[in-house]
Amino acid sequence: MRKKQNNKQGKQGERFISLIPCLIALISGVLMGLTVAPVGAWFLAWIALAPLWILVVSASKRKNQSPPAPSSFPAFLWGIAYHGIALSWITGIHPMTWLGVPWLPSLAITLFCWGFISVLGGIFVTIWAAVMVRLGRQKSWLRILIGTAVWCGLESLWSAGPLWWSSLAYTQSPHNLVILHLGQLSGPNTVTAAIVAINGLIAEGWTNRRDATESLSADFRRTKRSKTENTEEILSALSAPLWFVNKYLVTAVGLLISLHLIGLILYIRPITQVPEAALRIGIIQGNIPNRLLLGSEGFRRAQENYTNGYITLADQGVDGVLTPEGALPVFQRNLMETALVSAVREKGVVAWIGAFGERGRSYTISLFTFNSNGEIVSRYDKAKLVPLGEYIPFEGILGGIIQRLSPLNAHQIPGSANQIVDTPFGRAIVGICYESAFPEQFRRQAAAGGQFILSSSNDAHYSAHMPFQHHAQDIMRAIETDRWAVRATNTGYSAFVDPHGKTLWISGYNTYETHAATIYRRQTQTLYVRWGDWLTPLLLGLSVVGWFVEKGNEDHYEQVIK
């Protein structure tokens, strides 16, 4: 009887021990998730990946186990924890009753969206872990190189699709502006590579220390030497594990300091502010809830708030006024009849007005440039649409449940990928809401001659910490392109950001506000703007070379042994 109980307790203990890696991975993923708003513990990013790295490498070195199995589930949990927490703001779309979706289906759709994007993040990290498992018996330097390259490559692949937000790089925004300046070299993947590499060095230091200690203990047990004999030799052997951990930790600290020094050099460069390049821009934060915006009362308030705000700013002597995404929820054909456009004709101040464009029987979310005569001189159509908010992914499956998520009867379509926006002040870089997460959108426009950033957004239907994350994304885009950025949002946070990522002014949340500030047109081109993300292909190429070099060394060693 007692033997059965002991066996049962033993099995329970084994189960508990088997769950420890999953628990460690889950906790470290949660820590990475705490780096972004609302917590903003950005410094955790430099250590939060290391526990997973240790688990993956340790699992790959165990004998008599299938390579992918030991690390796949912990990696999956890490990815779900990080991306799930970082993107928890998506739950703010519930309830969607204002779109005609009943409460319970709205909840189900919201949980599905949150779950889907979290699982996608889990799959992303699982693929990375699977590659790392295959490298378990490689040298540490090669694991760090390939691990960093593969992570950056996967982020590039993910960001090329429609579902993208939570790069490791944005864990540092808006708090660590110095390291974000590495983005001027090769985009956000430069910061991501730094985070992954430093976590890898910490993890490899721990792994090598433990391996050396275990090897030393095994040697002592085999030789059965007395602790009183060969004291000098024993002390020398005991110092080996400490040397291993010191080597990697010193390298990690040195690399962290070096990268921040490079970022600091870029950060402290003075910003050229030529008077001839100055523009005084005003923003209007209309503060109209989405549930009202599309009704008669909401449209009345929009007309009143944006018209009065425009007149106030025009009287202050601004050169142009920026409004949020969908400020006036009307089609282009009706836009010319609004009080706001009439005010533009009267005051003669340039305005960028958010409304709906038309393309055949479909429509776009657009930002229209009105010149001093109240004429449309350019238009930008949103190219990256929000899944569920603006189009239905897997429409064949979800379409019958949701019917339509758009409040308009027409079908919404994205704008083209190669739009150019010319204004009375020169070429502008334009991003509408969700597009702030896609650095290539901004890089391409900067390379085409864009001189300042106009970000027009509406985050009113999401959780409160989402607008702060959105602001953090725009800060990164301003730094990477070396441009001044103007953010106009419906309910917050509207802001002015300089090319170093400093927020010169930021609005309140859920408040009606107008504000004017001076920005400067710039024509500089960072390495990232000129060459794009050159670092990721370089890292991948070096990884391939390193792999073949190590493979050749192994083959040569085996031939020598024979």
Coordinates of C-alpha atoms in Angstrom, one line a residue:
M1 CA 0.0 0.0 0.0
R2 CA 2.7 2.4 1.0
K3 CA 4.7 1.5 -2.1
K4 CA 1.7 2.4 -4.3
Q5 CA 1.3 5.7 -2.5
N6 CA 5.1 6.4 -3.0
N7 CA 4.7 5.6 -6.7
K8 CA 1.7 7.8 -7.0
Q9 CA 3.5 10.7 -5.2
G10 CA 6.5 10.0 -7.4
K11 CA 4.5 10.3 -10.6
Q12 CA 2.9 13.5 -9.3
G13 CA 6.3 14.9 -8.5
E14 CA 7.5 14.0 -12.0
R15 CA 4.4 15.7 -13.5
F16 CA 5.1 18.8 -11.5
I17 CA 8.8 18.9 -12.5
S18 CA 7.8 18.5 -16.2
L19 CA 5.6 21.6 -15.8
I20 CA 8.3 23.8 -14.5
P21 CA 9.7 24.7 -17.9
C22 CA 6.3 25.7 -19.0
L23 CA 5.8 27.8 -15.9
I24 CA 9.2 29.5 -16.4
A25 CA 8.4 30.2 -20.1
L26 CA 5.0 31.6 -19.2
I27 CA 6.4 33.9 -16.5
S28 CA 9.2 35.2 -18.7
G29 CA 6.7 35.8 -21.5
V30 CA 4.5 37.8 -19.1
L31 CA 7.5 39.9 -18.1
M32 CA 8.2 40.7 -21.7
G33 CA 4.5 41.7 -22.0
L34 CA 4.9 44.1 -19.2
T35 CA 7.4 46.2 -21.1
V36 CA 4.7 48.0 -23.1
A37 CA 1.9 50.3 -22.0
P38 CA 0.2 50.4 -19.5
V39 CA 3.1 49.1 -17.3
G40 CA 6.0 50.2 -19.5
A41 CA 8.7 48.2 -17.8
W42 CA 10.9 48.5 -20.9
F43 CA 14.1 47.4 -19.1
L44 CA 12.7 43.8 -18.6
A45 CA 13.1 43.3 -22.4
W46 CA 16.8 42.9 -22.0
I47 CA 16.4 39.8 -19.8
A48 CA 12.9 38.4 -20.4
L49 CA 13.9 36.2 -23.4
A50 CA 16.9 34.6 -21.7
P51 CA 14.9 32.1 -19.6
L52 CA 13.2 30.7 -22.8
W53 CA 16.6 30.6 -24.5
I54 CA 18.0 28.5 -21.7
L55 CA 15.1 26.1 -21.7
V56 CA 15.4 25.7 -25.5
V57 CA 19.1 25.1 -25.5
S58 CA 19.0 22.8 -22.5
A59 CA 16.2 20.7 -24.0
S60 CA 18.1 20.3 -27.2
K61 CA 21.1 18.9 -25.4
R62 CA 19.1 16.1 -23.6
K63 CA 19.6 12.7 -25.0
N64 CA 17.0 10.2 -26.1
Q65 CA 14.4 12.9 -26.9
S66 CA 12.8 14.0 -30.1
P67 CA 14.4 17.4 -30.9
P68 CA 11.3 19.6 -31.3
A69 CA 9.2 18.2 -28.5
P70 CA 10.9 19.5 -25.3
S71 CA 10.9 23.2 -26.2
S72 CA 7.8 23.6 -28.4
F73 CA 5.2 24.0 -25.8
P74 CA 7.2 26.4 -23.5
A75 CA 8.0 28.5 -26.5
F76 CA 4.4 28.5 -27.6
L77 CA 3.4 29.7 -24.1
W78 CA 6.0 32.4 -24.1
G79 CA 4.7 33.8 -27.4
I80 CA 1.1 33.7 -26.2
A81 CA 1.9 35.4 -23.0
Y82 CA 3.9 38.2 -24.6
H83 CA 1.7 39.0 -27.6
G84 CA -1.5 38.3 -25.7
I85 CA -0.6 40.9 -23.0
A86 CA 0.8 43.4 -25.5
L87 CA -2.3 43.2 -27.6
S88 CA -4.9 42.9 -24.9
W89 CA -6.2 46.3 -25.9
I90 CA -7.9 44.6 -28.8
T91 CA -10.6 43.5 -26.3
G92 CA -11.7 47.1 -26.3
I93 CA -13.7 46.5 -29.6
H94 CA -16.3 44.8 -27.4
P95 CA -19.2 45.5 -27.4
M96 CA -19.8 46.1 -31.1
T97 CA -23.5 46.8 -30.6
W98 CA -23.0 50.2 -32.3
L99 CA -22.1 48.3 -35.5
G100 CA -25.2 46.1 -35.2
V101 CA -23.5 43.1 -33.7
P102 CA -25.4 41.6 -30.7
W103 CA -23.6 41.5 -27.3
L104 CA -22.8 37.8 -27.1
P105 CA -21.6 37.4 -30.7
S106 CA -19.5 40.6 -30.1
L107 CA -17.9 39.0 -27.1
A108 CA -17.2 35.8 -29.0
I109 CA -15.7 37.7 -32.0
T110 CA -13.5 39.7 -29.6
L111 CA -12.2 36.7 -27.8
F112 CA -11.6 34.9 -31.1
C113 CA -9.6 37.9 -32.4
W114 CA -7.5 38.2 -29.2
G115 CA -7.0 34.4 -29.1
F116 CA -6.0 34.2 -32.8
I117 CA -3.4 37.0 -32.7
S118 CA -2.0 35.5 -29.4
V119 CA -1.8 32.0 -30.9
L120 CA -0.1 33.5 -34.0
G121 CA 2.5 35.0 -31.7
G122 CA 2.9 31.6 -30.0
I123 CA 3.5 29.9 -33.4
F124 CA 6.0 32.6 -34.3
V125 CA 8.1 31.8 -31.2
T126 CA 7.7 28.1 -31.6
I127 CA 9.2 28.2 -35.1
W128 CA 12.1 30.2 -33.7
A129 CA 12.6 27.6 -30.9
A130 CA 12.5 24.7 -33.4
V131 CA 15.4 26.3 -35.3
M132 CA 17.3 26.8 -32.0
V133 CA 16.7 23.2 -31.0
R134 CA 18.5 22.1 -34.2
L135 CA 21.5 24.2 -33.1
G136 CA 21.7 22.6 -29.7
R137 CA 25.1 21.1 -30.2
Q138 CA 26.6 24.1 -32.1
K139 CA 29.0 26.6 -30.5
S140 CA 27.4 29.4 -28.4
W141 CA 28.5 32.2 -30.8
L142 CA 26.8 30.4 -33.7
R143 CA 23.6 29.9 -31.7
I144 CA 23.5 33.6 -30.8
L145 CA 24.1 34.7 -34.4
I146 CA 21.5 32.4 -35.9
G147 CA 19.0 32.9 -33.1
T148 CA 19.2 36.7 -33.6
A149 CA 19.0 36.4 -37.4
V150 CA 16.1 34.0 -37.4
W151 CA 14.1 36.1 -34.9
C152 CA 14.6 39.2 -37.1
G153 CA 13.7 37.3 -40.2
L154 CA 10.5 36.0 -38.7
E155 CA 9.5 39.5 -37.6
S156 CA 10.2 40.8 -41.1
L157 CA 8.0 38.0 -42.5
W158 CA 5.2 38.7 -40.0
S159 CA 5.3 42.5 -40.6
A160 CA 4.9 41.9 -44.3
G161 CA 1.4 40.6 -43.7
P162 CA -1.8 42.3 -42.4
L163 CA -1.5 41.3 -38.7
W164 CA 1.4 43.1 -37.1
W165 CA 2.0 45.2 -34.0
S166 CA 4.2 43.8 -31.3
S167 CA 7.8 43.8 -32.5
L168 CA 10.4 43.4 -29.7
A169 CA 11.8 46.8 -30.7
Y170 CA 8.7 48.7 -29.6
T171 CA 9.2 47.4 -26.0
Q172 CA 11.7 50.3 -25.8
S173 CA 9.3 53.0 -26.9
P174 CA 8.8 55.7 -25.7
H175 CA 11.1 55.4 -22.7
N176 CA 14.5 54.4 -24.2
L177 CA 14.9 56.9 -26.9
V178 CA 18.7 56.4 -27.1
I179 CA 18.5 52.7 -28.1
L180 CA 15.6 53.5 -30.5
H181 CA 18.1 55.6 -32.6
L182 CA 19.6 52.4 -33.8
G183 CA 16.5 52.3 -35.9
Q184 CA 18.1 55.0 -38.1
L185 CA 20.7 52.4 -39.2
S186 CA 18.5 49.5 -40.3
G187 CA 15.0 50.1 -39.0
P188 CA 13.3 48.5 -35.9
N189 CA 15.0 45.1 -36.5
T190 CA 18.2 46.8 -35.4
V191 CA 16.7 47.2 -31.9
T192 CA 15.2 43.8 -32.0
A193 CA 18.5 42.2 -32.9
A194 CA 20.2 44.0 -30.0
I195 CA 17.5 42.7 -27.5
V196 CA 17.7 39.1 -28.8
A197 CA 21.5 39.1 -28.9
I198 CA 21.9 40.4 -25.4
N199 CA 19.4 37.9 -24.0
G200 CA 21.2 35.2 -25.9
L201 CA 24.6 36.1 -24.3
I202 CA 23.0 36.1 -20.9
A203 CA 21.4 32.7 -21.6
E204 CA 24.6 31.2 -23.1
G205 CA 26.6 32.4 -20.0
W206 CA 24.2 30.6 -17.7
T207 CA 24.1 27.4 -19.9
N208 CA 27.8 27.1 -20.2
R209 CA 28.3 27.7 -16.5
R210 CA 25.9 24.9 -15.7
D211 CA 27.4 22.5 -18.2
A212 CA 30.9 23.2 -16.9
T213 CA 29.8 22.6 -13.3
E214 CA 28.0 19.4 -14.1
S215 CA 31.0 18.1 -16.1
L216 CA 33.3 19.0 -13.2
S217 CA 31.1 17.2 -10.7
A218 CA 31.0 14.1 -12.9
D219 CA 34.8 14.1 -13.2
F220 CA 35.2 14.3 -9.4
R221 CA 32.7 11.5 -8.9
R222 CA 34.6 9.3 -11.4
T223 CA 38.1 9.9 -10.0
K224 CA 36.9 9.8 -6.4
R225 CA 39.6 12.2 -5.4
S226 CA 39.9 13.4 -1.9
K227 CA 39.1 17.0 -1.3
T228 CA 42.4 17.4 0.6
E229 CA 44.5 16.3 -2.4
N230 CA 45.5 18.3 -5.5
T231 CA 44.0 21.4 -3.9
E232 CA 45.4 23.7 -6.6
E233 CA 44.1 21.6 -9.4
I234 CA 40.6 21.5 -7.8
L235 CA 40.5 25.2 -7.2
S236 CA 41.5 25.8 -10.8
A237 CA 38.7 23.5 -12.0
L238 CA 36.1 25.2 -9.8
S239 CA 36.9 28.5 -11.3
A240 CA 36.1 27.3 -14.8
P241 CA 32.3 27.7 -14.5
L242 CA 32.8 31.2 -13.1
W243 CA 35.0 32.1 -16.1
F244 CA 32.3 30.9 -18.5
V245 CA 29.6 33.0 -17.0
N246 CA 31.8 36.0 -16.7
K247 CA 32.9 35.8 -20.3
Y248 CA 29.3 35.9 -21.6
L249 CA 28.0 38.4 -19.1
V250 CA 30.9 40.8 -19.7
T251 CA 30.2 40.5 -23.4
A252 CA 26.5 41.2 -22.8
V253 CA 27.2 44.2 -20.7
G254 CA 29.8 45.5 -23.1
L255 CA 27.5 45.1 -26.1
L256 CA 24.6 46.8 -24.2
I257 CA 26.8 49.8 -23.3
S258 CA 28.3 50.0 -26.8
L259 CA 24.9 49.9 -28.5
H260 CA 23.6 52.6 -26.2
L261 CA 26.7 54.7 -26.9
I262 CA 26.0 54.4 -30.6
G263 CA 22.4 55.4 -30.1
L264 CA 23.5 58.3 -27.8
I265 CA 25.8 59.7 -30.6
L266 CA 22.8 59.7 -32.9
Y267 CA 20.5 61.1 -30.2
I268 CA 22.6 64.1 -29.3
R269 CA 23.1 65.3 -32.9
P270 CA 21.6 68.8 -33.2
I271 CA 18.4 69.1 -35.3
T272 CA 18.8 71.6 -38.1
Q273 CA 15.9 74.1 -37.8
V274 CA 16.2 76.4 -40.8
P275 CA 13.5 79.2 -40.6
E276 CA 12.6 78.7 -44.2
A277 CA 11.6 75.1 -43.5
A278 CA 9.4 76.0 -40.5
L279 CA 5.7 75.1 -40.6
R280 CA 3.2 75.9 -37.9
I281 CA 0.7 73.1 -37.8
G282 CA -2.5 72.8 -35.7
I283 CA -4.3 69.7 -34.7
I284 CA -7.9 69.2 -33.6
Q285 CA -8.9 66.4 -31.3
G286 CA -12.6 66.2 -31.8
N287 CA -13.4 63.7 -28.9
I288 CA -16.5 62.2 -30.4
P289 CA -17.2 58.6 -29.4
N290 CA -17.5 56.2 -32.3
R291 CA -20.9 55.0 -31.2
L292 CA -22.2 58.5 -31.9
L293 CA -20.0 59.6 -34.8
L294 CA -22.1 57.8 -37.4
G295 CA -25.4 59.1 -36.2
S296 CA -27.0 62.5 -36.8
E297 CA -26.0 63.8 -33.4
G298 CA -22.4 62.6 -33.9
F299 CA -22.2 64.2 -37.3
R300 CA -23.5 67.5 -35.9
R301 CA -20.9 67.5 -33.2
A302 CA -18.2 66.6 -35.7
Q303 CA -19.2 69.5 -37.9
E304 CA -19.2 71.9 -34.9
N305 CA -16.0 70.7 -33.2
Y306 CA -13.8 70.5 -36.3
T307 CA -15.1 73.7 -37.9
N308 CA -14.8 75.7 -34.6
G309 CA -11.4 74.1 -34.0
Y310 CA -10.2 75.0 -37.5
I311 CA -11.3 78.6 -37.2
T312 CA -9.6 78.9 -33.8
L313 CA -6.3 77.6 -35.2
A314 CA -6.6 79.6 -38.4
D315 CA -7.0 82.8 -36.3
Q316 CA -3.8 81.8 -34.4
G317 CA -1.9 82.0 -37.7
V318 CA -1.1 78.3 -38.4
D319 CA 0.0 77.2 -41.8
G320 CA -2.1 74.0 -41.8
V321 CA -4.6 72.0 -39.7
L322 CA -4.6 68.2 -39.3
T323 CA -7.8 66.3 -38.3
P324 CA -8.1 62.7 -37.2
E325 CA -9.0 59.6 -39.2
G326 CA -12.7 59.8 -40.2
A327 CA -13.1 63.2 -38.6
L328 CA -16.1 63.8 -40.9
P329 CA -17.8 60.5 -41.7
V330 CA -19.0 61.4 -45.2
F331 CA -18.1 60.5 -48.7
Q332 CA -15.9 62.7 -50.8
R333 CA -18.8 63.8 -52.9
N334 CA -20.5 65.2 -49.8
L335 CA -17.4 66.5 -48.2
M336 CA -17.3 69.7 -50.3
E337 CA -20.7 70.7 -48.8
T338 CA -19.6 70.6 -45.2
A339 CA -19.2 73.6 -42.9
L340 CA -15.5 72.7 -42.4
V341 CA -14.6 73.0 -46.1
S342 CA -16.6 76.2 -46.2
A343 CA -14.4 77.5 -43.4
V344 CA -11.3 76.5 -45.3
R345 CA -12.4 78.5 -48.3
E346 CA -13.1 81.5 -46.0
K347 CA -9.9 81.4 -43.9
G348 CA -7.6 80.2 -46.6
V349 CA -5.5 77.9 -44.4
V350 CA -4.5 74.5 -45.7
A351 CA -6.3 71.5 -44.0
W352 CA -6.0 67.8 -44.0
I353 CA -9.4 66.3 -43.5
G354 CA -10.2 62.7 -42.6
A355 CA -13.2 61.3 -44.5
F356 CA -14.2 58.5 -46.9
G357 CA -12.9 58.3 -50.4
E358 CA -14.7 56.5 -53.2
R359 CA -13.4 54.0 -55.8
G360 CA -16.2 52.6 -57.9
R361 CA -18.7 51.0 -55.7
S362 CA -16.2 50.6 -52.9
Y363 CA -14.8 53.2 -50.4
T364 CA -11.5 54.0 -48.7
I365 CA -10.5 55.6 -45.4
S366 CA -8.8 58.7 -46.7
L367 CA -7.0 61.9 -45.7
F368 CA -7.7 64.8 -48.2
T369 CA -5.4 67.8 -48.6
F370 CA -7.3 71.0 -49.1
N371 CA -5.4 74.0 -50.4
S372 CA -6.1 77.6 -49.4
N373 CA -8.9 77.8 -52.0
G374 CA -10.7 74.9 -50.4
E375 CA -9.8 72.5 -53.3
I376 CA -8.6 68.9 -52.9
V377 CA -5.0 68.8 -54.2
S378 CA -4.0 65.3 -52.9
R379 CA -5.5 62.3 -51.2
Y380 CA -4.0 59.4 -49.3
D381 CA -6.0 56.2 -48.9
K382 CA -5.3 53.9 -45.9
A383 CA -3.4 50.9 -47.2
K384 CA -3.2 48.8 -44.1
L385 CA -6.7 47.9 -42.8
V386 CA -7.5 46.7 -39.3
P387 CA -8.7 43.1 -39.3
L388 CA -12.3 42.9 -38.1
G389 CA -12.5 46.7 -37.5
E390 CA -12.3 47.5 -41.2
Y391 CA -12.4 44.2 -43.1
I392 CA -13.4 40.6 -42.2
P393 CA -10.5 38.1 -42.3
F394 CA -11.7 34.6 -43.3
E395 CA -14.8 36.3 -44.6
G396 CA -16.2 33.0 -45.8
I397 CA -16.3 31.7 -42.2
L398 CA -17.0 34.9 -40.2
G399 CA -18.9 36.9 -42.7
G400 CA -22.2 35.0 -42.1
I401 CA -21.8 35.7 -38.3
I402 CA -20.8 39.3 -38.5
Q403 CA -22.6 40.2 -41.7
R404 CA -20.6 43.4 -41.9
L405 CA -18.4 45.3 -39.5
S406 CA -18.4 48.5 -41.5
P407 CA -21.1 51.0 -40.6
L408 CA -21.4 51.8 -44.3
N409 CA -23.1 49.7 -46.9
A410 CA -20.3 49.9 -49.4
H411 CA -17.3 47.5 -49.3
Q412 CA -14.1 49.0 -47.8
I413 CA -10.8 48.5 -49.8
P414 CA -7.2 49.4 -49.1
G415 CA -5.3 52.1 -50.9
S416 CA -2.3 51.3 -53.1
A417 CA 1.1 50.6 -51.6
N418 CA 3.0 53.2 -53.5
Q419 CA 1.1 56.5 -52.8
I420 CA 2.7 59.9 -52.9
V421 CA 1.2 62.8 -51.1
D422 CA 2.1 66.3 -52.3
T423 CA 0.9 69.3 -50.3
P424 CA 1.3 73.1 -50.7
F425 CA 4.3 72.8 -48.4
G426 CA 6.0 69.9 -50.2
R427 CA 5.8 66.2 -50.0
A428 CA 4.4 64.6 -46.8
I429 CA 4.7 61.2 -45.2
V430 CA 1.2 60.1 -44.3
G431 CA 0.0 57.2 -42.1
I432 CA -3.5 56.5 -41.1
C433 CA -4.0 54.8 -37.7
Y434 CA -3.0 51.1 -37.8
E435 CA -0.3 51.9 -40.4
S436 CA 1.9 53.3 -37.7
A437 CA 3.0 49.7 -36.9
F438 CA 4.4 49.2 -40.4
P439 CA 7.8 51.0 -40.7
E440 CA 8.1 50.2 -44.4
Q441 CA 5.1 52.5 -45.2
F442 CA 7.0 55.4 -43.7
R443 CA 10.4 54.5 -45.0
R444 CA 9.2 54.3 -48.6
Q445 CA 7.5 57.7 -48.4
A446 CA 10.6 59.3 -46.8
A447 CA 12.8 57.8 -49.5
A448 CA 10.4 59.3 -52.1
G449 CA 11.0 62.8 -50.7
G450 CA 8.5 63.0 -47.8
Q451 CA 9.6 65.9 -45.5
F452 CA 7.3 65.6 -42.5
I453 CA 5.0 63.0 -41.0
L454 CA 1.2 63.4 -40.7
S455 CA -0.4 60.7 -38.6
S456 CA -4.2 60.7 -38.5
S457 CA -5.8 58.2 -36.2
N458 CA -9.0 57.1 -34.4
D459 CA -8.4 54.8 -31.4
A460 CA -11.7 55.6 -29.6
H461 CA -13.0 52.0 -29.8
Y462 CA -10.1 50.3 -28.0
S463 CA -8.8 49.9 -24.4
A464 CA -7.3 53.0 -22.8
H465 CA -3.6 51.9 -23.0
M466 CA -3.8 51.3 -26.8
P467 CA -3.5 55.0 -27.7
F468 CA -0.2 55.2 -25.7
Q469 CA 1.2 52.2 -27.6
H470 CA 0.1 53.8 -30.8
H471 CA 2.0 57.0 -29.8
A472 CA 5.0 54.8 -29.1
Q473 CA 4.8 53.4 -32.7
D474 CA 4.8 56.9 -34.2
I475 CA 7.8 57.9 -32.1
M476 CA 9.7 55.0 -33.7
R477 CA 8.7 56.1 -37.2
A478 CA 9.8 59.7 -36.5
I479 CA 13.3 58.5 -35.3
E480 CA 13.8 56.0 -38.1
T481 CA 13.0 58.5 -40.8
D482 CA 14.5 61.5 -39.0
R483 CA 11.3 63.5 -39.5
W484 CA 9.0 65.7 -37.4
A485 CA 5.7 64.0 -36.7
V486 CA 2.2 65.5 -36.1
R487 CA -0.4 63.2 -34.6
A488 CA -4.1 64.0 -34.7
T489 CA -6.5 61.5 -33.0
N490 CA -10.1 61.5 -32.2
T491 CA -9.9 61.0 -28.4
G492 CA -6.2 60.9 -27.7
Y493 CA -3.3 60.9 -27.6
S494 CA -2.6 63.6 -30.2
A495 CA 1.0 64.9 -30.1
F496 CA 3.9 66.6 -31.7
V497 CA 7.2 64.6 -31.9
D498 CA 10.6 65.8 -33.0
P499 CA 13.1 63.7 -35.1
H500 CA 14.8 62.5 -31.9
G501 CA 11.5 61.0 -30.7
K502 CA 10.9 63.6 -28.0
T503 CA 7.3 64.3 -27.4
L504 CA 7.0 68.1 -27.4
W505 CA 3.3 68.2 -26.5
I506 CA 0.7 65.5 -25.9
S507 CA -3.0 65.8 -25.4
G508 CA -5.2 64.5 -22.7
Y509 CA -7.3 61.4 -23.1
N510 CA -11.0 61.7 -24.0
T511 CA -10.8 65.5 -24.2
Y512 CA -11.6 68.0 -26.9
E513 CA -8.4 69.9 -27.7
T514 CA -6.8 72.1 -30.3
H515 CA -3.1 72.8 -30.3
A516 CA -0.5 74.4 -32.6
A517 CA 3.3 73.9 -32.7
T518 CA 6.1 74.5 -35.2
I519 CA 7.7 71.7 -37.0
Y520 CA 10.4 71.7 -39.7
R521 CA 10.5 70.1 -43.1
R522 CA 13.6 67.8 -43.5
Q523 CA 15.2 66.1 -46.5
T524 CA 17.8 64.1 -44.7
Q525 CA 18.0 60.4 -45.4
T526 CA 19.1 57.9 -42.7
L527 CA 20.8 54.6 -43.6
Y528 CA 17.5 52.9 -43.1
V529 CA 15.6 55.3 -45.4
R530 CA 18.3 54.8 -48.1
W531 CA 18.8 51.0 -47.9
G532 CA 15.9 49.6 -45.9
D533 CA 16.4 46.7 -43.5
W534 CA 19.8 45.6 -44.7
L535 CA 20.8 44.1 -41.3
T536 CA 18.4 41.1 -41.3
P537 CA 19.7 39.7 -44.7
L538 CA 23.3 40.4 -43.4
L539 CA 22.7 38.4 -40.2
L540 CA 21.0 35.6 -42.1
G541 CA 23.9 35.5 -44.6
L542 CA 26.5 35.4 -41.8
S543 CA 24.5 32.6 -40.1
V544 CA 24.7 30.5 -43.3
V545 CA 28.4 31.1 -43.6
G546 CA 29.0 30.4 -39.9
W547 CA 27.0 27.2 -40.2
F548 CA 29.1 25.9 -43.1
V549 CA 32.4 27.0 -41.4
E550 CA 31.5 25.0 -38.3
K551 CA 30.3 22.1 -40.4
G552 CA 33.7 22.1 -42.2
N553 CA 35.6 22.2 -38.9
E554 CA 33.6 19.3 -37.6
D555 CA 34.2 17.2 -40.7
H556 CA 37.9 18.0 -40.6
Y557 CA 38.1 17.0 -36.9
E558 CA 36.4 13.7 -37.6
Q559 CA 38.9 12.9 -40.4
V560 CA 41.8 13.7 -38.1
I561 CA 40.4 11.4 -35.4
K562 CA 40.0 8.6 -37.9

